[in-house]
PDB file of C-alpha atoms in Angstrom:
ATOM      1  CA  UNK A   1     -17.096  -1.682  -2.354  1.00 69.00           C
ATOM      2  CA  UNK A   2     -13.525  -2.321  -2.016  1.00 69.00           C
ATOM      3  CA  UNK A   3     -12.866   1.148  -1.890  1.00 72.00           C
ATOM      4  CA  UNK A   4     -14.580   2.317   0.641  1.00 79.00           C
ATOM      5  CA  UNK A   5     -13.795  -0.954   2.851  1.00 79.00           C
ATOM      6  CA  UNK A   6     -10.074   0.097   2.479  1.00 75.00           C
ATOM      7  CA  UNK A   7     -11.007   3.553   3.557  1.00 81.00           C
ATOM      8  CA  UNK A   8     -13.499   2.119   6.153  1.00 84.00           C
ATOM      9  CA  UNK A   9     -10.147   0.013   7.898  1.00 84.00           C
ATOM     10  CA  UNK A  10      -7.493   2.408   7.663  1.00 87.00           C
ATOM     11  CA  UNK A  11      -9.977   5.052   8.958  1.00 89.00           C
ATOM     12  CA  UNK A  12      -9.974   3.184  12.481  1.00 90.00           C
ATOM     13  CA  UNK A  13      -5.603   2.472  12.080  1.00 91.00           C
ATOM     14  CA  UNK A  14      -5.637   6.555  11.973  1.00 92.00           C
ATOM     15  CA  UNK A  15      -7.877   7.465  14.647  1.00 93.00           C
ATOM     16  CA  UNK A  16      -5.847   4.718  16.497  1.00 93.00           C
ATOM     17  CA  UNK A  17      -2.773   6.840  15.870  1.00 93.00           C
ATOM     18  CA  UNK A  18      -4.749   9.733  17.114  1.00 94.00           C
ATOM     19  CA  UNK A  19      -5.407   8.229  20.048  1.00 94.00           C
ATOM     20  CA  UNK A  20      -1.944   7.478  21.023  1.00 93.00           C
ATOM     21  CA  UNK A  21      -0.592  10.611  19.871  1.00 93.00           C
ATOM     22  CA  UNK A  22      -2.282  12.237  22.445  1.00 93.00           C
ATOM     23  CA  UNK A  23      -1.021   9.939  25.766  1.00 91.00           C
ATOM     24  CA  UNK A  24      -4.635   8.321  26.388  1.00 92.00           C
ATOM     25  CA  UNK A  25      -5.447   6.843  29.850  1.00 94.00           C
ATOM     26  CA  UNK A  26      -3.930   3.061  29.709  1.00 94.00           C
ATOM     27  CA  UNK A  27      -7.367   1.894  29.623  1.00 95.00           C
ATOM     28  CA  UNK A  28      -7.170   3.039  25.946  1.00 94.00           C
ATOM     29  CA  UNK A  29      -3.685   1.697  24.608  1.00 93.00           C
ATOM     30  CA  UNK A  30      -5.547  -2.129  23.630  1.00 94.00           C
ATOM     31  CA  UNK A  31      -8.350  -0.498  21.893  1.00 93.00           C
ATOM     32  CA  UNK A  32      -5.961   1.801  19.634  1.00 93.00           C
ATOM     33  CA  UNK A  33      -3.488  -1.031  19.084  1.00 92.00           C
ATOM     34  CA  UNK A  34      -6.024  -3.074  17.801  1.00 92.00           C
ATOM     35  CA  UNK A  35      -7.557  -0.636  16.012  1.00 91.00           C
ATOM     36  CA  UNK A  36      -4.532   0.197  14.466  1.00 90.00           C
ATOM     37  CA  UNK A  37      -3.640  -3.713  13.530  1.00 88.00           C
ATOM     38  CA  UNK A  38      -7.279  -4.257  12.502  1.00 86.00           C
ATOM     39  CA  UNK A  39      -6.736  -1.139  10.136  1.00 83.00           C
ATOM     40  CA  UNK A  40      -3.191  -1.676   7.930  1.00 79.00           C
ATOM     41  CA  UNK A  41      -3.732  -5.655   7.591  1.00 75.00           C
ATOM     42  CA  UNK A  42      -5.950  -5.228   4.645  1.00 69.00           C
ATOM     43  CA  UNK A  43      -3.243  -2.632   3.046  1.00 66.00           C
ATOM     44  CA  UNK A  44       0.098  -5.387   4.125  1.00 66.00           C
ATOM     45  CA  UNK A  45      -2.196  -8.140   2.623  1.00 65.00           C
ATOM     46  CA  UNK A  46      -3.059  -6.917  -0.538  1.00 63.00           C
ATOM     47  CA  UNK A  47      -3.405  -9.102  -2.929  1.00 61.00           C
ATOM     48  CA  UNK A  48      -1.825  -7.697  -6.842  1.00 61.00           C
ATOM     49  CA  UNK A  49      -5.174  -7.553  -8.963  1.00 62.00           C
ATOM     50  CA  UNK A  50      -6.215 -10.424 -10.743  1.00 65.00           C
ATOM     51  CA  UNK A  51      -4.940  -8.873 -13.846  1.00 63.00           C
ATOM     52  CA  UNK A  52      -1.775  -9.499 -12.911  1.00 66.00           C
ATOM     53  CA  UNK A  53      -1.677 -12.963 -11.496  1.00 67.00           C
ATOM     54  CA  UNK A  54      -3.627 -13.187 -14.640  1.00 67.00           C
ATOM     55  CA  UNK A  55      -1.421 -11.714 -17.082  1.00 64.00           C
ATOM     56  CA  UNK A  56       1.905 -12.454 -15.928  1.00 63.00           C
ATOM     57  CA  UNK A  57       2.215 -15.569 -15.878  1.00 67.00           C
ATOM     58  CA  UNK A  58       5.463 -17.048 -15.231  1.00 71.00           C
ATOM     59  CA  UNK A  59       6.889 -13.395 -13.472  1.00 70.00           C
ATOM     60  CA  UNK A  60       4.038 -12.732 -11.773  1.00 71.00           C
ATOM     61  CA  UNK A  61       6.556 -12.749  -8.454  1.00 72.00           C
ATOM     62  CA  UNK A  62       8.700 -10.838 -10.668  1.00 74.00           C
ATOM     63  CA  UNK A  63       6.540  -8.266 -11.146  1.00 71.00           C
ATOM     64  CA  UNK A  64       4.567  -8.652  -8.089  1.00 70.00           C
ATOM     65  CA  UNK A  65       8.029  -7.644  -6.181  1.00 72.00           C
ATOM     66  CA  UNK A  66       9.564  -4.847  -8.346  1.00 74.00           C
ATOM     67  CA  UNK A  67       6.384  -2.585  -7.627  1.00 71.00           C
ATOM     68  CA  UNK A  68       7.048  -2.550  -4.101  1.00 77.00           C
ATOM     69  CA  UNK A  69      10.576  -1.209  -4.234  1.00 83.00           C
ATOM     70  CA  UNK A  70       9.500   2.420  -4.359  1.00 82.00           C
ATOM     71  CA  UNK A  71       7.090   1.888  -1.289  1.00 79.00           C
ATOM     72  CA  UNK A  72      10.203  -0.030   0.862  1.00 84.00           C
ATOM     73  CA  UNK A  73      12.653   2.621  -0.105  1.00 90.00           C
ATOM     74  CA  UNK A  74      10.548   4.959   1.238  1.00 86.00           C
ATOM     75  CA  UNK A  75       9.797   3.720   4.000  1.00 85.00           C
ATOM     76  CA  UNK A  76      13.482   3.164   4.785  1.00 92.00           C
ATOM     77  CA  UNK A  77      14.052   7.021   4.116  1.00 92.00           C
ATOM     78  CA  UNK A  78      11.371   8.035   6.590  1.00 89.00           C
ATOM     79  CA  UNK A  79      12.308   5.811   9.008  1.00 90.00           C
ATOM     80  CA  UNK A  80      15.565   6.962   8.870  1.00 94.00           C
ATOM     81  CA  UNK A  81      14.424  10.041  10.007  1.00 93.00           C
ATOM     82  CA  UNK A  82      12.413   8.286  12.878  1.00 93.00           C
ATOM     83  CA  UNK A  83      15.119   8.947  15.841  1.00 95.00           C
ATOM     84  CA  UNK A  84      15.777  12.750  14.894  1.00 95.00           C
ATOM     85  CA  UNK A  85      11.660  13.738  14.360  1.00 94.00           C
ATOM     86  CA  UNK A  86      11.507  12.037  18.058  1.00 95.00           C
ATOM     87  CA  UNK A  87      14.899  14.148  19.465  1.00 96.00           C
ATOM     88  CA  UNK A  88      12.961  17.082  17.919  1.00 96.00           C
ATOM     89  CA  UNK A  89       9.297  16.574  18.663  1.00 95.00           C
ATOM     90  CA  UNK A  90       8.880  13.535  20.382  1.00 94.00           C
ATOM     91  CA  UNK A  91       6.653  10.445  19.899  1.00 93.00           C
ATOM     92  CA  UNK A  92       3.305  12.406  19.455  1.00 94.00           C
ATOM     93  CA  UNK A  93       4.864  13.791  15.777  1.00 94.00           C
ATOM     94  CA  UNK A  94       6.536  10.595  14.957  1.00 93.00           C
ATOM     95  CA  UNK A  95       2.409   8.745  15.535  1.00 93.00           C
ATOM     96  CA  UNK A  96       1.225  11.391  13.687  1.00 94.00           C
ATOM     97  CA  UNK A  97       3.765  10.906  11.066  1.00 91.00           C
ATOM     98  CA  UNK A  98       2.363   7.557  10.920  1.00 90.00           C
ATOM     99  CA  UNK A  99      -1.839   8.367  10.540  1.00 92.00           C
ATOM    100  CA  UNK A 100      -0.439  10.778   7.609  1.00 91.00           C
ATOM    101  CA  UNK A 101       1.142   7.584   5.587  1.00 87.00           C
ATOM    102  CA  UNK A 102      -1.833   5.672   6.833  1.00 87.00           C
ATOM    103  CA  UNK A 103      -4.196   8.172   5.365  1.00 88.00           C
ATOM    104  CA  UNK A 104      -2.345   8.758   1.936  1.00 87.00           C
ATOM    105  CA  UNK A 105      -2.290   5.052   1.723  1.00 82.00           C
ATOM    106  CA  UNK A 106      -5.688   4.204   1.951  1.00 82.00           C
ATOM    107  CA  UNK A 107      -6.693   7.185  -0.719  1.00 84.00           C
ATOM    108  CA  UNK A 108      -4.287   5.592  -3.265  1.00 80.00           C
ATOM    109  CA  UNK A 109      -5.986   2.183  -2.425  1.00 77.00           C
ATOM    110  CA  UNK A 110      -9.136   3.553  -2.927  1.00 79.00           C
ATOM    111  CA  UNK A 111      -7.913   5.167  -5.864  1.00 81.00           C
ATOM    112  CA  UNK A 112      -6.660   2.324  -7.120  1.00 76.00           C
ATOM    113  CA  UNK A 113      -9.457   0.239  -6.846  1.00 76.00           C
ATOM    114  CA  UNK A 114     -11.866   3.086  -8.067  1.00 79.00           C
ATOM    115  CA  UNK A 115      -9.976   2.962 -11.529  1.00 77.00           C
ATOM    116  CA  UNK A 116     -10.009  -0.937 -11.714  1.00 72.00           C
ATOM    117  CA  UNK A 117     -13.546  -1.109 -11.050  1.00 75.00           C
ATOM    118  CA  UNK A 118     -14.148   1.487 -13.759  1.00 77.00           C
ATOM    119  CA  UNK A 119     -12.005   0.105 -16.343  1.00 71.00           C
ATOM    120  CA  UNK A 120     -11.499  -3.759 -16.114  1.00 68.00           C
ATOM    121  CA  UNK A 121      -7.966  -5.042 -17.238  1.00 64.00           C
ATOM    122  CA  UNK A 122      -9.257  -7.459 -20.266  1.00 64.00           C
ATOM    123  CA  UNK A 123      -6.368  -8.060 -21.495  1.00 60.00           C
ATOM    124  CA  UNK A 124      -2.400  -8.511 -21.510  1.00 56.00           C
ATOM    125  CA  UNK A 125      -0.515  -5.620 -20.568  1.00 54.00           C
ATOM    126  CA  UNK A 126       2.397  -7.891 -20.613  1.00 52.00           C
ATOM    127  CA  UNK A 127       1.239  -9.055 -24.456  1.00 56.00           C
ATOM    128  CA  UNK A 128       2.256  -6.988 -27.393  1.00 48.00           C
ATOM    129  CA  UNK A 129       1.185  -7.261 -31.214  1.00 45.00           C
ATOM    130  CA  UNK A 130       4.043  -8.575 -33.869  1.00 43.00           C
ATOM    131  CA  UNK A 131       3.324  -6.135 -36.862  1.00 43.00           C
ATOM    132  CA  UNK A 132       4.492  -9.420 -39.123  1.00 46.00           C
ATOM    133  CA  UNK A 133       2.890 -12.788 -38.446  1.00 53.00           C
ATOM    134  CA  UNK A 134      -0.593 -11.909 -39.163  1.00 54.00           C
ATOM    135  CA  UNK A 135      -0.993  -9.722 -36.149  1.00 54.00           C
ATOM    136  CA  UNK A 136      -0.788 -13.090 -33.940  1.00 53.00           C
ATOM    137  CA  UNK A 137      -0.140 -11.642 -30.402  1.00 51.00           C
ATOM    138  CA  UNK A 138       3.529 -12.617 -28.799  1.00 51.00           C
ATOM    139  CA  UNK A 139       4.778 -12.556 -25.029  1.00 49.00           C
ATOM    140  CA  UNK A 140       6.962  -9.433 -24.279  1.00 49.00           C
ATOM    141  CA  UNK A 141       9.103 -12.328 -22.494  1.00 49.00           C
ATOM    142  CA  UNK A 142       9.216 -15.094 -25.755  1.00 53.00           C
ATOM    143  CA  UNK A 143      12.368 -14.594 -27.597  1.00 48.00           C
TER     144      UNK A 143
END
């Protein structure tokens, strides 16, 4: 269910794109905005699986933080590249630029959540057995 709501919202952020992309009549600019905003809130406010607000205890924010440094550094390359795609090809590349990362973020989303459904975290990843002690399970973070 949470897959295909994620691909369900981001569906109407890319046609929203799509829309603008191709200089609609003003009459049209409010619906794709919204459209658009309606669409990539679920992705901004996702919330880490309970696994890991679970699991993590303590460095939950920790951890919750370091996985999205590979999304924000790439977002800082592409948008890097922002003013020269528009010098180039203008706006209507630069919007479609954006339904691309749209799209390829709501299939790993979907993805995502497919696998977590399918597979329930039950237990620590963060937790890791002492081969003394009588197998007693200690924190990866407990000296």
């Amino acid at each position: 269910a949470k897959a295909g709501f994620a691909m369900a919202v981001q569906s109407a952020a890319i046609t929203g794109y799509m829309i603008l992309a191709r200089k609609p009549p003003q009459w049209l600019l409010s619906p794709a905005l919204m459209a658009i905003s309606a669409g990539i809130v679920p992705s901004l406010c996702c919330i880490p699986p309970s696994w890991l607000t679970t699991w993590a205890g303590p460095h939950v924010g920790l951890f919750s933080g370091l996985q999205d440094i590979p999304g924000n550094m790439l977002a800082m390359l592409i948008y890097s590249q922002i003013p020269l795609v528009v010098k180039k090809r203008g706006w209507k590349a630069v919007l479609q630029l954006y339904a691309l990362q749209v799209g390829l973020g709501a299939c790993c989303m979907a993805a995502f959540q497919l696998l977590e459904a399918s597979r329930p975290m039950e237990g620590s990843p963060f937790l890791m057995l002492e081969t003394s002690g009588g197998g007693q399970a200690k924190s990866l973070f407990e000296d």
